[in-house]
Amino acid sequence: MADFGADTTLINADQVLLKVASDTYLQLQNINTHFGRPEFREATTNGGIKYYYGAGENHFTAELLATKAEVDSLNTLTKRISGNMTETDYTLLCTDKAGNTASVTMTAVLRDFDMSGSAEGAFKFDCFFRITSDAVTVTLA
């Protein structure tokens, strides 16, 4: 069996935070990210295939626990101004077992969100964020 070394570099799900702007952390329960590009195939005259790639089709979905402040701020973020949505900087901060961090910074718009609550438990927001920047920035510390 192979030795994979210490597991101190693993990141537990409870050590993933979603930060808005420079200092506000959202009450994150679940997050799913997608980073991809559309792919186009063109046949060449020699029978081969050439691939072309478009701009990023990046997004993330998040389930947030509701607070009174977020009800207002999330609603504000979905409003259009001159046909455009409000772009906001988000940072996904991941901390491994040894305390080292990796952060993924991106600019996104909140395209839509659903609010839901059950008979018991937390009131939640299911949010869809469209990443508007073509690339994301990853920082290791």
PDB file of C-alpha atoms in Angstrom:
ATOM      1  CA  MET A   1       0.000   0.000   0.000  1.00  0.00           C
ATOM      2  CA  ALA A   2       1.266   3.504  -0.824  1.00  0.00           C
ATOM      3  CA  ASP A   3       2.130   6.061   1.838  1.00  0.00           C
ATOM      4  CA  PHE A   4       0.192   9.224   1.145  1.00  0.00           C
ATOM      5  CA  GLY A   5       1.846  11.106   3.990  1.00  0.00           C
ATOM      6  CA  ALA A   6       0.159  13.042   6.759  1.00  0.00           C
ATOM      7  CA  ASP A   7      -3.459  14.041   6.333  1.00  0.00           C
ATOM      8  CA  THR A   8      -2.768  17.567   7.619  1.00  0.00           C
ATOM      9  CA  THR A   9      -3.294  18.990   4.129  1.00  0.00           C
ATOM     10  CA  LEU A  10      -6.882  17.724   3.918  1.00  0.00           C
ATOM     11  CA  ILE A  11      -9.652  20.308   4.081  1.00  0.00           C
ATOM     12  CA  ASN A  12     -12.770  19.480   6.079  1.00  0.00           C
ATOM     13  CA  ALA A  13     -16.048  20.836   4.755  1.00  0.00           C
ATOM     14  CA  ASP A  14     -16.662  22.751   7.987  1.00  0.00           C
ATOM     15  CA  GLN A  15     -13.456  24.706   7.311  1.00  0.00           C
ATOM     16  CA  VAL A  16     -14.735  26.289   4.084  1.00  0.00           C
ATOM     17  CA  LEU A  17     -16.007  29.850   4.394  1.00  0.00           C
ATOM     18  CA  LEU A  18     -17.557  32.225   1.873  1.00  0.00           C
ATOM     19  CA  LYS A  19     -16.420  35.816   2.315  1.00  0.00           C
ATOM     20  CA  VAL A  20     -18.104  38.820   0.730  1.00  0.00           C
ATOM     21  CA  ALA A  21     -16.060  41.978   0.143  1.00  0.00           C
ATOM     22  CA  SER A  22     -13.170  42.321   2.586  1.00  0.00           C
ATOM     23  CA  ASP A  23     -14.563  41.260   5.950  1.00  0.00           C
ATOM     24  CA  THR A  24     -18.049  39.723   5.887  1.00  0.00           C
ATOM     25  CA  TYR A  25     -18.456  35.964   6.145  1.00  0.00           C
ATOM     26  CA  LEU A  26     -21.732  34.343   5.113  1.00  0.00           C
ATOM     27  CA  GLN A  27     -23.245  31.493   7.119  1.00  0.00           C
ATOM     28  CA  LEU A  28     -22.372  28.851   4.552  1.00  0.00           C
ATOM     29  CA  GLN A  29     -23.902  25.389   4.792  1.00  0.00           C
ATOM     30  CA  ASN A  30     -23.138  23.873   1.361  1.00  0.00           C
ATOM     31  CA  ILE A  31     -21.263  25.059  -1.702  1.00  0.00           C
ATOM     32  CA  ASN A  32     -20.715  23.632  -5.188  1.00  0.00           C
ATOM     33  CA  THR A  33     -18.424  25.266  -7.711  1.00  0.00           C
ATOM     34  CA  HIS A  34     -18.097  24.795 -11.461  1.00  0.00           C
ATOM     35  CA  PHE A  35     -15.175  26.103 -13.522  1.00  0.00           C
ATOM     36  CA  GLY A  36     -15.385  25.329 -17.221  1.00  0.00           C
ATOM     37  CA  ARG A  37     -15.260  26.643 -20.759  1.00  0.00           C
ATOM     38  CA  PRO A  38     -17.344  25.827 -23.817  1.00  0.00           C
ATOM     39  CA  GLU A  39     -15.465  23.623 -26.251  1.00  0.00           C
ATOM     40  CA  PHE A  40     -15.812  23.798 -30.022  1.00  0.00           C
ATOM     41  CA  ARG A  41     -14.480  21.147 -32.414  1.00  0.00           C
ATOM     42  CA  GLU A  42     -13.553  21.837 -36.006  1.00  0.00           C
ATOM     43  CA  ALA A  43     -12.432  19.189 -38.472  1.00  0.00           C
ATOM     44  CA  THR A  44      -9.211  19.909 -40.320  1.00  0.00           C
ATOM     45  CA  THR A  45      -8.366  19.047 -43.936  1.00  0.00           C
ATOM     46  CA  ASN A  46      -5.973  16.293 -42.842  1.00  0.00           C
ATOM     47  CA  GLY A  47      -8.707  14.451 -40.925  1.00  0.00           C
ATOM     48  CA  GLY A  48      -7.708  15.731 -37.523  1.00  0.00           C
ATOM     49  CA  ILE A  49      -9.663  17.866 -35.080  1.00  0.00           C
ATOM     50  CA  LYS A  50      -8.824  21.324 -33.793  1.00  0.00           C
ATOM     51  CA  TYR A  51     -10.315  22.431 -30.463  1.00  0.00           C
ATOM     52  CA  TYR A  52     -11.278  26.008 -29.588  1.00  0.00           C
ATOM     53  CA  TYR A  53     -12.354  27.281 -26.180  1.00  0.00           C
ATOM     54  CA  GLY A  54     -14.640  30.143 -25.244  1.00  0.00           C
ATOM     55  CA  ALA A  55     -14.786  32.421 -22.225  1.00  0.00           C
ATOM     56  CA  GLY A  56     -15.338  30.870 -18.822  1.00  0.00           C
ATOM     57  CA  GLU A  57     -18.766  29.501 -17.947  1.00  0.00           C
ATOM     58  CA  ASN A  58     -18.048  29.564 -14.243  1.00  0.00           C
ATOM     59  CA  HIS A  59     -20.571  29.584 -11.427  1.00  0.00           C
ATOM     60  CA  PHE A  60     -21.155  28.439  -7.896  1.00  0.00           C
ATOM     61  CA  THR A  61     -24.211  27.535  -5.898  1.00  0.00           C
ATOM     62  CA  ALA A  62     -24.400  27.989  -2.156  1.00  0.00           C
ATOM     63  CA  GLU A  63     -26.841  27.157   0.586  1.00  0.00           C
ATOM     64  CA  LEU A  64     -26.726  29.906   3.185  1.00  0.00           C
ATOM     65  CA  LEU A  65     -28.311  30.110   6.595  1.00  0.00           C
ATOM     66  CA  ALA A  66     -30.532  33.157   6.725  1.00  0.00           C
ATOM     67  CA  THR A  67     -29.946  36.177   8.894  1.00  0.00           C
ATOM     68  CA  LYS A  68     -32.029  39.343   8.920  1.00  0.00           C
ATOM     69  CA  ALA A  69     -29.262  41.343   7.237  1.00  0.00           C
ATOM     70  CA  GLU A  70     -28.892  38.827   4.408  1.00  0.00           C
ATOM     71  CA  VAL A  71     -32.592  38.949   3.517  1.00  0.00           C
ATOM     72  CA  ASP A  72     -32.145  42.595   2.543  1.00  0.00           C
ATOM     73  CA  SER A  73     -28.651  42.364   1.040  1.00  0.00           C
ATOM     74  CA  LEU A  74     -29.409  39.332  -1.148  1.00  0.00           C
ATOM     75  CA  ASN A  75     -32.542  41.008  -2.484  1.00  0.00           C
ATOM     76  CA  THR A  76     -30.528  44.143  -3.272  1.00  0.00           C
ATOM     77  CA  LEU A  77     -27.904  42.114  -5.170  1.00  0.00           C
ATOM     78  CA  THR A  78     -30.524  40.727  -7.571  1.00  0.00           C
ATOM     79  CA  LYS A  79     -31.664  44.177  -8.743  1.00  0.00           C
ATOM     80  CA  ARG A  80     -30.594  45.441 -12.162  1.00  0.00           C
ATOM     81  CA  ILE A  81     -29.090  48.867 -12.652  1.00  0.00           C
ATOM     82  CA  SER A  82     -29.162  50.028 -16.286  1.00  0.00           C
ATOM     83  CA  GLY A  83     -29.581  46.399 -17.345  1.00  0.00           C
ATOM     84  CA  ASN A  84     -26.615  45.131 -15.316  1.00  0.00           C
ATOM     85  CA  MET A  85     -26.507  43.123 -12.117  1.00  0.00           C
ATOM     86  CA  THR A  86     -24.404  44.212  -9.154  1.00  0.00           C
ATOM     87  CA  GLU A  87     -20.958  42.583  -9.339  1.00  0.00           C
ATOM     88  CA  THR A  88     -19.461  41.634  -5.995  1.00  0.00           C
ATOM     89  CA  ASP A  89     -16.122  40.127  -4.983  1.00  0.00           C
ATOM     90  CA  TYR A  90     -16.341  36.756  -3.219  1.00  0.00           C
ATOM     91  CA  THR A  91     -13.597  34.692  -1.623  1.00  0.00           C
ATOM     92  CA  LEU A  92     -13.862  31.010  -0.860  1.00  0.00           C
ATOM     93  CA  LEU A  93     -11.506  30.443   2.073  1.00  0.00           C
ATOM     94  CA  CYS A  94     -10.405  26.842   2.729  1.00  0.00           C
ATOM     95  CA  THR A  95      -8.345  25.893   5.797  1.00  0.00           C
ATOM     96  CA  ASP A  96      -6.587  22.535   6.089  1.00  0.00           C
ATOM     97  CA  LYS A  97      -6.019  20.589   9.307  1.00  0.00           C
ATOM     98  CA  ALA A  98      -2.610  22.230   9.810  1.00  0.00           C
ATOM     99  CA  GLY A  99      -4.130  25.738   9.644  1.00  0.00           C
ATOM    100  CA  ASN A 100      -2.835  26.611   6.159  1.00  0.00           C
ATOM    101  CA  THR A 101      -5.256  28.414   3.873  1.00  0.00           C
ATOM    102  CA  ALA A 102      -6.121  28.408   0.211  1.00  0.00           C
ATOM    103  CA  SER A 103      -8.387  31.139  -1.071  1.00  0.00           C
ATOM    104  CA  VAL A 104     -10.232  31.380  -4.373  1.00  0.00           C
ATOM    105  CA  THR A 105     -11.223  34.950  -5.246  1.00  0.00           C
ATOM    106  CA  MET A 106     -13.790  35.710  -7.925  1.00  0.00           C
ATOM    107  CA  THR A 107     -16.183  38.408  -9.082  1.00  0.00           C
ATOM    108  CA  ALA A 108     -19.777  37.268  -9.424  1.00  0.00           C
ATOM    109  CA  VAL A 109     -23.403  38.336  -9.606  1.00  0.00           C
ATOM    110  CA  LEU A 110     -26.199  36.780  -7.621  1.00  0.00           C
ATOM    111  CA  ARG A 111     -28.424  35.615 -10.475  1.00  0.00           C
ATOM    112  CA  ASP A 112     -31.180  34.198  -8.323  1.00  0.00           C
ATOM    113  CA  PHE A 113     -31.985  32.694  -4.967  1.00  0.00           C
ATOM    114  CA  ASP A 114     -34.708  30.631  -3.345  1.00  0.00           C
ATOM    115  CA  MET A 115     -35.783  30.967   0.260  1.00  0.00           C
ATOM    116  CA  SER A 116     -36.990  27.878   2.117  1.00  0.00           C
ATOM    117  CA  GLY A 117     -37.850  26.826   5.598  1.00  0.00           C
ATOM    118  CA  SER A 118     -39.153  23.610   7.041  1.00  0.00           C
ATOM    119  CA  ALA A 119     -41.285  23.041  10.112  1.00  0.00           C
ATOM    120  CA  GLU A 120     -38.088  22.814  12.158  1.00  0.00           C
ATOM    121  CA  GLY A 121     -34.530  23.917  11.586  1.00  0.00           C
ATOM    122  CA  ALA A 122     -32.977  26.888   9.858  1.00  0.00           C
ATOM    123  CA  PHE A 123     -34.432  29.204   7.246  1.00  0.00           C
ATOM    124  CA  LYS A 124     -32.163  28.921   4.193  1.00  0.00           C
ATOM    125  CA  PHE A 125     -31.229  30.593   0.942  1.00  0.00           C
ATOM    126  CA  ASP A 126     -30.300  28.499  -2.104  1.00  0.00           C
ATOM    127  CA  CYS A 127     -28.257  30.880  -4.258  1.00  0.00           C
ATOM    128  CA  PHE A 128     -26.879  30.738  -7.804  1.00  0.00           C
ATOM    129  CA  PHE A 129     -23.861  32.994  -8.431  1.00  0.00           C
ATOM    130  CA  ARG A 130     -22.595  33.579 -11.995  1.00  0.00           C
ATOM    131  CA  ILE A 131     -18.858  34.262 -11.959  1.00  0.00           C
ATOM    132  CA  THR A 132     -18.379  37.207 -14.316  1.00  0.00           C
ATOM    133  CA  SER A 133     -14.589  37.296 -14.378  1.00  0.00           C
ATOM    134  CA  ASP A 134     -12.997  35.014 -16.970  1.00  0.00           C
ATOM    135  CA  ALA A 135     -10.486  33.728 -14.426  1.00  0.00           C
ATOM    136  CA  VAL A 136     -10.338  33.212 -10.692  1.00  0.00           C
ATOM    137  CA  THR A 137      -7.395  33.954  -8.416  1.00  0.00           C
ATOM    138  CA  VAL A 138      -6.045  31.201  -6.158  1.00  0.00           C
ATOM    139  CA  THR A 139      -3.792  32.168  -3.242  1.00  0.00           C
ATOM    140  CA  LEU A 140      -2.028  29.690  -0.962  1.00  0.00           C
ATOM    141  CA  ALA A 141      -0.847  30.725   2.497  1.00  0.00           C
TER     142      ALA A 141
END
